[in-house]
């Protein structure tokens, strides 16, 4: 090493092992070089846009937004205390929303209050190798790395942001409320709230459709989504029961089906597809908090079924 050395490549005790974990540790530390195609290259697509220096259609991200903190999932919130099932479905929903809106998912941190209380990265607990061709991912600390910002003299990682959330309506005659807010830097450009009464099965459909019809979403660099309403005990279990009845109905022989198929939204079916493709490493998920994470902690390609 010399006085100009920023990092040593091994990032682990064993060379030529655990490439995904090594790459993620480098990214989280902010020492990942990234890539950018030669300007004269004829390559097109997201690879040509590079990892950090991106623009236009290749600079579209999605992040978790909750009442706790942006891009942090808390395992100690009321209704989901240490609930692995809720964690699994929330991560699957983030990936499904990223896929549907054609955005890059910035992986959230996870807060765990246990013997080793603290924040954890999600990639040591979640195996997303089977969906990596559907959705592009970025490390949790991506936004903290100024190379990921568009440098125009400003101190803002994202110029334009759409924030959205799904709530239970406070009007007894309505069932749901969808809120969206559009901001450019610190200026709020618009706020909208939509209320309606539809079957629970179609709440996610209504939420996604409301986003896809927003002209501001196409140019927004960041989409912040708050899925908490759908990820609390009764609402989540209701969706799981609907999906289970739906599968049972179509598993029967057609001539033995007595009733109509139970109502299930197309977004719920896409969510279930993603959920079934994810793996989990719960035995080692909380072995090391974020500041101690090693390459060997990566769950990529090693996950087991959900719990």
Short mmCIF file of C-alpha atoms in Angstrom, two decimals:
data_model
loop_
_atom_site.label_atom_id
_atom_site.label_comp_id
_atom_site.label_asym_id
_atom_site.label_seq_id
_atom_site.Cartn_x
_atom_site.Cartn_y
_atom_site.Cartn_z
CA UNK A 1 0.00 0.00 0.00
CA UNK A 2 1.05 3.57 -0.61
CA UNK A 3 -0.07 6.90 0.81
CA UNK A 4 -2.64 7.08 -2.02
CA UNK A 5 -4.25 3.71 -1.21
CA UNK A 6 -7.95 3.98 -0.39
CA UNK A 7 -8.76 0.30 0.10
CA UNK A 8 -7.32 -3.17 -0.29
CA UNK A 9 -9.35 -5.43 -2.54
CA UNK A 10 -9.69 -8.63 -0.51
CA UNK A 11 -12.56 -7.29 1.69
CA UNK A 12 -12.55 -10.74 3.26
CA UNK A 13 -10.17 -13.23 4.82
CA UNK A 14 -10.31 -15.53 1.78
CA UNK A 15 -9.40 -14.32 -1.73
CA UNK A 16 -11.38 -15.37 -4.82
CA UNK A 17 -14.42 -16.27 -2.73
CA UNK A 18 -17.87 -14.70 -2.15
CA UNK A 19 -17.78 -12.20 -5.04
CA UNK A 20 -21.25 -10.78 -4.34
CA UNK A 21 -20.47 -10.14 -0.67
CA UNK A 22 -17.15 -8.49 -1.50
CA UNK A 23 -18.78 -6.24 -4.06
CA UNK A 24 -21.55 -5.24 -1.63
CA UNK A 25 -19.09 -4.46 1.16
CA UNK A 26 -17.10 -2.27 -1.23
CA UNK A 27 -20.28 -0.50 -2.31
CA UNK A 28 -21.49 0.09 1.26
CA UNK A 29 -18.05 1.48 2.18
CA UNK A 30 -18.19 3.86 -0.78
CA UNK A 31 -15.04 2.48 -2.42
CA UNK A 32 -16.72 0.67 -5.32
CA UNK A 33 -15.40 2.17 -8.54
CA UNK A 34 -18.49 1.40 -10.57
CA UNK A 35 -18.41 1.33 -14.34
CA UNK A 36 -19.11 3.60 -17.25
CA UNK A 37 -18.95 2.71 -20.91
CA UNK A 38 -16.48 4.46 -23.18
CA UNK A 39 -18.24 7.55 -24.62
CA UNK A 40 -17.56 6.25 -28.13
CA UNK A 41 -19.12 2.88 -27.34
CA UNK A 42 -22.19 1.84 -29.31
CA UNK A 43 -23.59 0.03 -26.29
CA UNK A 44 -27.10 1.00 -25.24
CA UNK A 45 -29.22 0.26 -22.20
CA UNK A 46 -28.64 0.60 -18.45
CA UNK A 47 -25.08 -0.75 -18.64
CA UNK A 48 -24.11 2.07 -20.97
CA UNK A 49 -25.46 4.53 -18.41
CA UNK A 50 -22.94 3.39 -15.82
CA UNK A 51 -23.38 2.67 -12.15
CA UNK A 52 -23.16 6.15 -10.63
CA UNK A 53 -23.14 8.70 -13.43
CA UNK A 54 -26.58 8.20 -14.93
CA UNK A 55 -29.18 10.46 -16.47
CA UNK A 56 -32.64 10.47 -18.03
CA UNK A 57 -34.46 7.16 -18.17
CA UNK A 58 -31.55 5.41 -16.43
CA UNK A 59 -31.70 7.67 -13.39
CA UNK A 60 -34.94 6.45 -11.82
CA UNK A 61 -34.84 5.05 -8.30
CA UNK A 62 -37.33 3.78 -5.73
CA UNK A 63 -36.90 3.72 -1.95
CA UNK A 64 -38.90 2.75 1.11
CA UNK A 65 -40.53 5.60 3.03
CA UNK A 66 -42.03 4.93 6.46
CA UNK A 67 -43.04 6.82 9.57
CA UNK A 68 -39.74 5.76 11.15
CA UNK A 69 -37.20 7.01 8.61
CA UNK A 70 -36.67 7.04 4.88
CA UNK A 71 -35.21 3.78 3.58
CA UNK A 72 -35.27 2.11 6.97
CA UNK A 73 -37.49 -0.86 7.80
CA UNK A 74 -38.08 -1.23 11.55
CA UNK A 75 -38.71 -4.67 12.99
CA UNK A 76 -39.95 -3.20 16.27
CA UNK A 77 -42.98 -1.28 15.03
CA UNK A 78 -46.33 -2.15 16.66
CA UNK A 79 -48.03 -4.98 14.80
CA UNK A 80 -44.87 -6.47 13.34
CA UNK A 81 -42.47 -6.86 16.27
CA UNK A 82 -39.79 -9.35 15.16
CA UNK A 83 -42.23 -10.58 12.50
CA UNK A 84 -40.22 -12.22 9.73
CA UNK A 85 -43.31 -12.75 7.59
CA UNK A 86 -44.01 -9.00 7.40
CA UNK A 87 -40.36 -8.30 6.55
CA UNK A 88 -40.46 -10.85 3.73
CA UNK A 89 -43.67 -9.49 2.17
CA UNK A 90 -42.52 -5.86 2.51
CA UNK A 91 -39.28 -6.58 0.65
CA UNK A 92 -41.21 -8.49 -2.01
CA UNK A 93 -43.60 -5.55 -2.42
CA UNK A 94 -40.72 -3.09 -2.86
CA UNK A 95 -39.26 -5.30 -5.60
CA UNK A 96 -42.67 -5.70 -7.27
CA UNK A 97 -43.20 -1.92 -7.24
CA UNK A 98 -39.70 -1.37 -8.65
CA UNK A 99 -40.46 -3.83 -11.44
CA UNK A 100 -43.85 -2.30 -12.24
CA UNK A 101 -42.54 1.29 -12.30
CA UNK A 102 -39.27 0.32 -14.06
CA UNK A 103 -37.06 1.72 -11.31
CA UNK A 104 -33.85 0.77 -9.52
CA UNK A 105 -34.44 -0.34 -5.92
CA UNK A 106 -32.16 1.12 -3.26
CA UNK A 107 -32.07 -1.62 -0.62
CA UNK A 108 -33.38 -0.48 2.79
CA UNK A 109 -31.67 -0.81 6.14
CA UNK A 110 -33.37 -2.98 8.76
CA UNK A 111 -33.57 -1.94 12.40
CA UNK A 112 -33.62 -4.76 14.92
CA UNK A 113 -33.95 -4.31 18.70
CA UNK A 114 -32.48 -7.49 20.13
CA UNK A 115 -29.39 -8.51 22.07
CA UNK A 116 -27.31 -6.89 19.31
CA UNK A 117 -29.68 -4.00 18.64
CA UNK A 118 -28.85 -1.79 15.71
CA UNK A 119 -29.21 -1.38 11.96
CA UNK A 120 -28.54 -4.15 9.47
CA UNK A 121 -28.22 -4.36 5.72
CA UNK A 122 -30.96 -6.30 3.94
CA UNK A 123 -28.66 -8.19 1.54
CA UNK A 124 -27.29 -10.52 4.29
CA UNK A 125 -30.85 -11.66 5.07
CA UNK A 126 -32.48 -11.62 1.61
CA UNK A 127 -31.46 -13.69 -1.41
CA UNK A 128 -32.66 -11.75 -4.45
CA UNK A 129 -30.54 -13.65 -7.00
CA UNK A 130 -33.60 -15.05 -8.83
CA UNK A 131 -35.11 -11.59 -9.41
CA UNK A 132 -31.90 -9.77 -10.30
CA UNK A 133 -32.76 -10.01 -13.99
CA UNK A 134 -36.12 -8.33 -13.36
CA UNK A 135 -35.00 -5.46 -11.14
CA UNK A 136 -31.73 -3.59 -10.70
CA UNK A 137 -30.54 -3.01 -7.13
CA UNK A 138 -28.35 -0.50 -5.34
CA UNK A 139 -26.69 -0.73 -1.94
CA UNK A 140 -28.20 0.99 1.10
CA UNK A 141 -25.46 3.64 1.22
CA UNK A 142 -25.85 4.48 -2.47
CA UNK A 143 -27.48 7.83 -1.72
CA UNK A 144 -24.67 8.71 0.71
CA UNK A 145 -22.09 8.42 -2.06
CA UNK A 146 -21.82 11.76 -3.84
CA UNK A 147 -20.71 10.04 -7.02
CA UNK A 148 -24.33 8.92 -7.32
CA UNK A 149 -25.54 12.53 -7.30
CA UNK A 150 -26.05 14.73 -10.34
CA UNK A 151 -23.47 17.46 -9.83
CA UNK A 152 -24.70 20.86 -10.89
CA UNK A 153 -23.44 22.86 -7.94
CA UNK A 154 -26.31 21.85 -5.70
CA UNK A 155 -26.30 19.77 -2.56
CA UNK A 156 -29.23 17.52 -3.45
CA UNK A 157 -28.92 13.80 -4.24
CA UNK A 158 -32.23 13.89 -6.16
CA UNK A 159 -33.63 16.88 -8.00
CA UNK A 160 -37.21 15.61 -8.21
CA UNK A 161 -39.12 13.28 -5.89
CA UNK A 162 -42.58 11.71 -5.91
CA UNK A 163 -43.74 10.58 -2.46
CA UNK A 164 -46.73 8.27 -2.17
CA UNK A 165 -48.57 6.27 0.48
CA UNK A 166 -51.68 4.13 0.82
CA UNK A 167 -53.89 4.68 3.88
CA UNK A 168 -57.22 3.61 5.30
CA UNK A 169 -59.60 6.51 4.63
CA UNK A 170 -60.87 8.40 7.67
CA UNK A 171 -64.25 8.85 5.97
CA UNK A 172 -66.71 6.09 6.99
CA UNK A 173 -68.10 6.05 3.44
CA UNK A 174 -64.69 5.51 1.85
CA UNK A 175 -62.21 2.63 2.25
CA UNK A 176 -58.83 3.82 1.08
CA UNK A 177 -56.89 7.02 0.55
CA UNK A 178 -53.94 7.37 -1.83
CA UNK A 179 -51.64 10.33 -1.21
CA UNK A 180 -49.00 11.68 -3.58
CA UNK A 181 -46.68 14.65 -3.33
CA UNK A 182 -44.30 16.00 -5.96
CA UNK A 183 -41.25 18.01 -4.89
CA UNK A 184 -38.30 19.60 -6.64
CA UNK A 185 -35.51 20.09 -4.15
CA UNK A 186 -37.23 21.74 -1.16
CA UNK A 187 -40.20 23.10 -3.13
CA UNK A 188 -43.51 21.24 -3.03
CA UNK A 189 -45.00 21.38 -6.52
CA UNK A 190 -48.23 19.50 -5.90
CA UNK A 191 -50.19 17.43 -3.40
CA UNK A 192 -53.00 15.06 -4.29
CA UNK A 193 -55.27 12.72 -2.33
CA UNK A 194 -57.65 10.20 -3.85
CA UNK A 195 -60.31 8.39 -1.83
CA UNK A 196 -62.53 5.58 -2.94
CA UNK A 197 -64.37 2.40 -2.04
CA UNK A 198 -63.14 -0.76 -3.75
CA UNK A 199 -62.59 -4.36 -2.71
CA UNK A 200 -59.48 -4.93 -0.60
CA UNK A 201 -58.07 -7.13 -3.37
CA UNK A 202 -57.64 -4.12 -5.63
CA UNK A 203 -56.02 -1.67 -3.21
CA UNK A 204 -52.55 -2.31 -4.65
CA UNK A 205 -53.90 -2.12 -8.20
CA UNK A 206 -55.43 1.29 -7.49
CA UNK A 207 -52.20 2.50 -5.88
CA UNK A 208 -50.00 1.45 -8.79
CA UNK A 209 -52.43 2.75 -11.43
CA UNK A 210 -52.59 6.13 -9.68
CA UNK A 211 -48.79 6.31 -9.96
CA UNK A 212 -48.50 5.16 -13.54
CA UNK A 213 -50.98 7.81 -14.67
CA UNK A 214 -49.01 10.65 -13.04
CA UNK A 215 -47.10 12.63 -15.68
CA UNK A 216 -44.61 13.76 -13.01
CA UNK A 217 -43.57 10.18 -12.26
CA UNK A 218 -41.93 9.70 -15.64
CA UNK A 219 -39.33 12.41 -15.01
CA UNK A 220 -38.98 12.06 -11.22
CA UNK A 221 -35.56 10.77 -10.18
CA UNK A 222 -36.83 9.21 -6.97
CA UNK A 223 -40.07 7.48 -5.99
CA UNK A 224 -40.63 7.16 -2.22
CA UNK A 225 -43.27 4.56 -1.31
CA UNK A 226 -44.90 3.90 2.07
CA UNK A 227 -46.56 0.44 2.05
CA UNK A 228 -47.19 0.28 5.81
CA UNK A 229 -50.99 0.08 5.48
CA UNK A 230 -50.77 -3.18 3.54
CA UNK A 231 -48.02 -4.62 5.70
CA UNK A 232 -49.74 -4.58 9.10
CA UNK A 233 -51.10 -7.78 10.65
CA UNK A 234 -54.76 -8.04 9.63
CA UNK A 235 -54.37 -6.46 6.19
CA UNK A 236 -51.37 -8.58 5.28
CA UNK A 237 -52.93 -11.81 6.50
CA UNK A 238 -56.11 -11.01 4.60
CA UNK A 239 -54.12 -10.76 1.38
CA UNK A 240 -52.28 -14.01 2.12
CA UNK A 241 -55.61 -15.79 2.69
CA UNK A 242 -56.99 -14.45 -0.61
CA UNK A 243 -53.92 -15.66 -2.49
CA UNK A 244 -54.12 -19.05 -0.80
CA UNK A 245 -57.82 -19.48 -1.74
CA UNK A 246 -57.03 -18.33 -5.27
CA UNK A 247 -54.33 -21.00 -5.64
CA UNK A 248 -56.58 -23.68 -4.16
CA UNK A 249 -59.39 -22.78 -6.55
CA UNK A 250 -57.28 -23.12 -9.68
CA UNK A 251 -55.56 -26.24 -8.34
CA UNK A 252 -58.89 -28.08 -8.46
CA UNK A 253 -60.15 -29.78 -11.56
CA UNK A 254 -62.29 -27.40 -13.55
CA UNK A 255 -65.39 -29.58 -13.35
CA UNK A 256 -65.16 -29.70 -9.54
CA UNK A 257 -65.08 -25.95 -9.00
CA UNK A 258 -68.30 -24.88 -7.29
CA UNK A 259 -67.95 -21.12 -7.02
CA UNK A 260 -66.39 -18.24 -8.87
CA UNK A 261 -62.68 -17.62 -8.24
CA UNK A 262 -62.02 -15.42 -5.20
CA UNK A 263 -61.19 -11.81 -6.10
CA UNK A 264 -57.45 -11.20 -6.32
CA UNK A 265 -55.78 -8.13 -7.81
CA UNK A 266 -53.21 -8.46 -10.59
CA UNK A 267 -50.70 -6.60 -8.44
CA UNK A 268 -51.24 -9.10 -5.63
CA UNK A 269 -50.46 -11.91 -8.07
CA UNK A 270 -47.29 -10.15 -9.23
CA UNK A 271 -46.32 -9.63 -5.60
CA UNK A 272 -46.80 -13.35 -4.90
CA UNK A 273 -44.63 -14.19 -7.91
CA UNK A 274 -41.77 -12.10 -6.50
CA UNK A 275 -42.32 -13.44 -2.99
CA UNK A 276 -41.96 -17.04 -4.20
CA UNK A 277 -38.67 -16.21 -5.92
CA UNK A 278 -36.95 -14.71 -2.88
CA UNK A 279 -34.80 -16.71 -0.47
CA UNK A 280 -33.89 -15.94 3.15
CA UNK A 281 -30.94 -16.50 5.48
CA UNK A 282 -32.59 -15.94 8.85
CA UNK A 283 -30.10 -18.08 10.79
CA UNK A 284 -27.32 -15.60 9.99
CA UNK A 285 -29.29 -12.45 9.08
CA UNK A 286 -28.46 -10.63 12.30
CA UNK A 287 -24.99 -12.05 12.86
CA UNK A 288 -23.35 -8.70 12.15
CA UNK A 289 -24.81 -5.20 12.30
CA UNK A 290 -24.13 -2.78 9.45
CA UNK A 291 -20.81 -1.54 10.83
CA UNK A 292 -19.47 -5.12 11.17
CA UNK A 293 -20.86 -6.73 8.02
CA UNK A 294 -18.44 -8.96 6.11
CA UNK A 295 -18.48 -10.42 2.60
CA UNK A 296 -19.25 -13.84 4.03
CA UNK A 297 -22.56 -12.50 5.38
CA UNK A 298 -24.09 -12.22 1.89
CA UNK A 299 -27.24 -14.28 1.38
CA UNK A 300 -27.05 -14.04 -2.41
CA UNK A 301 -27.66 -17.44 -3.99
CA UNK A 302 -27.85 -19.16 -0.59
CA UNK A 303 -31.33 -18.34 0.73
CA UNK A 304 -33.87 -20.84 1.95
CA UNK A 305 -37.68 -20.70 1.88
CA UNK A 306 -39.60 -17.99 3.76
CA UNK A 307 -40.58 -18.50 7.40
#
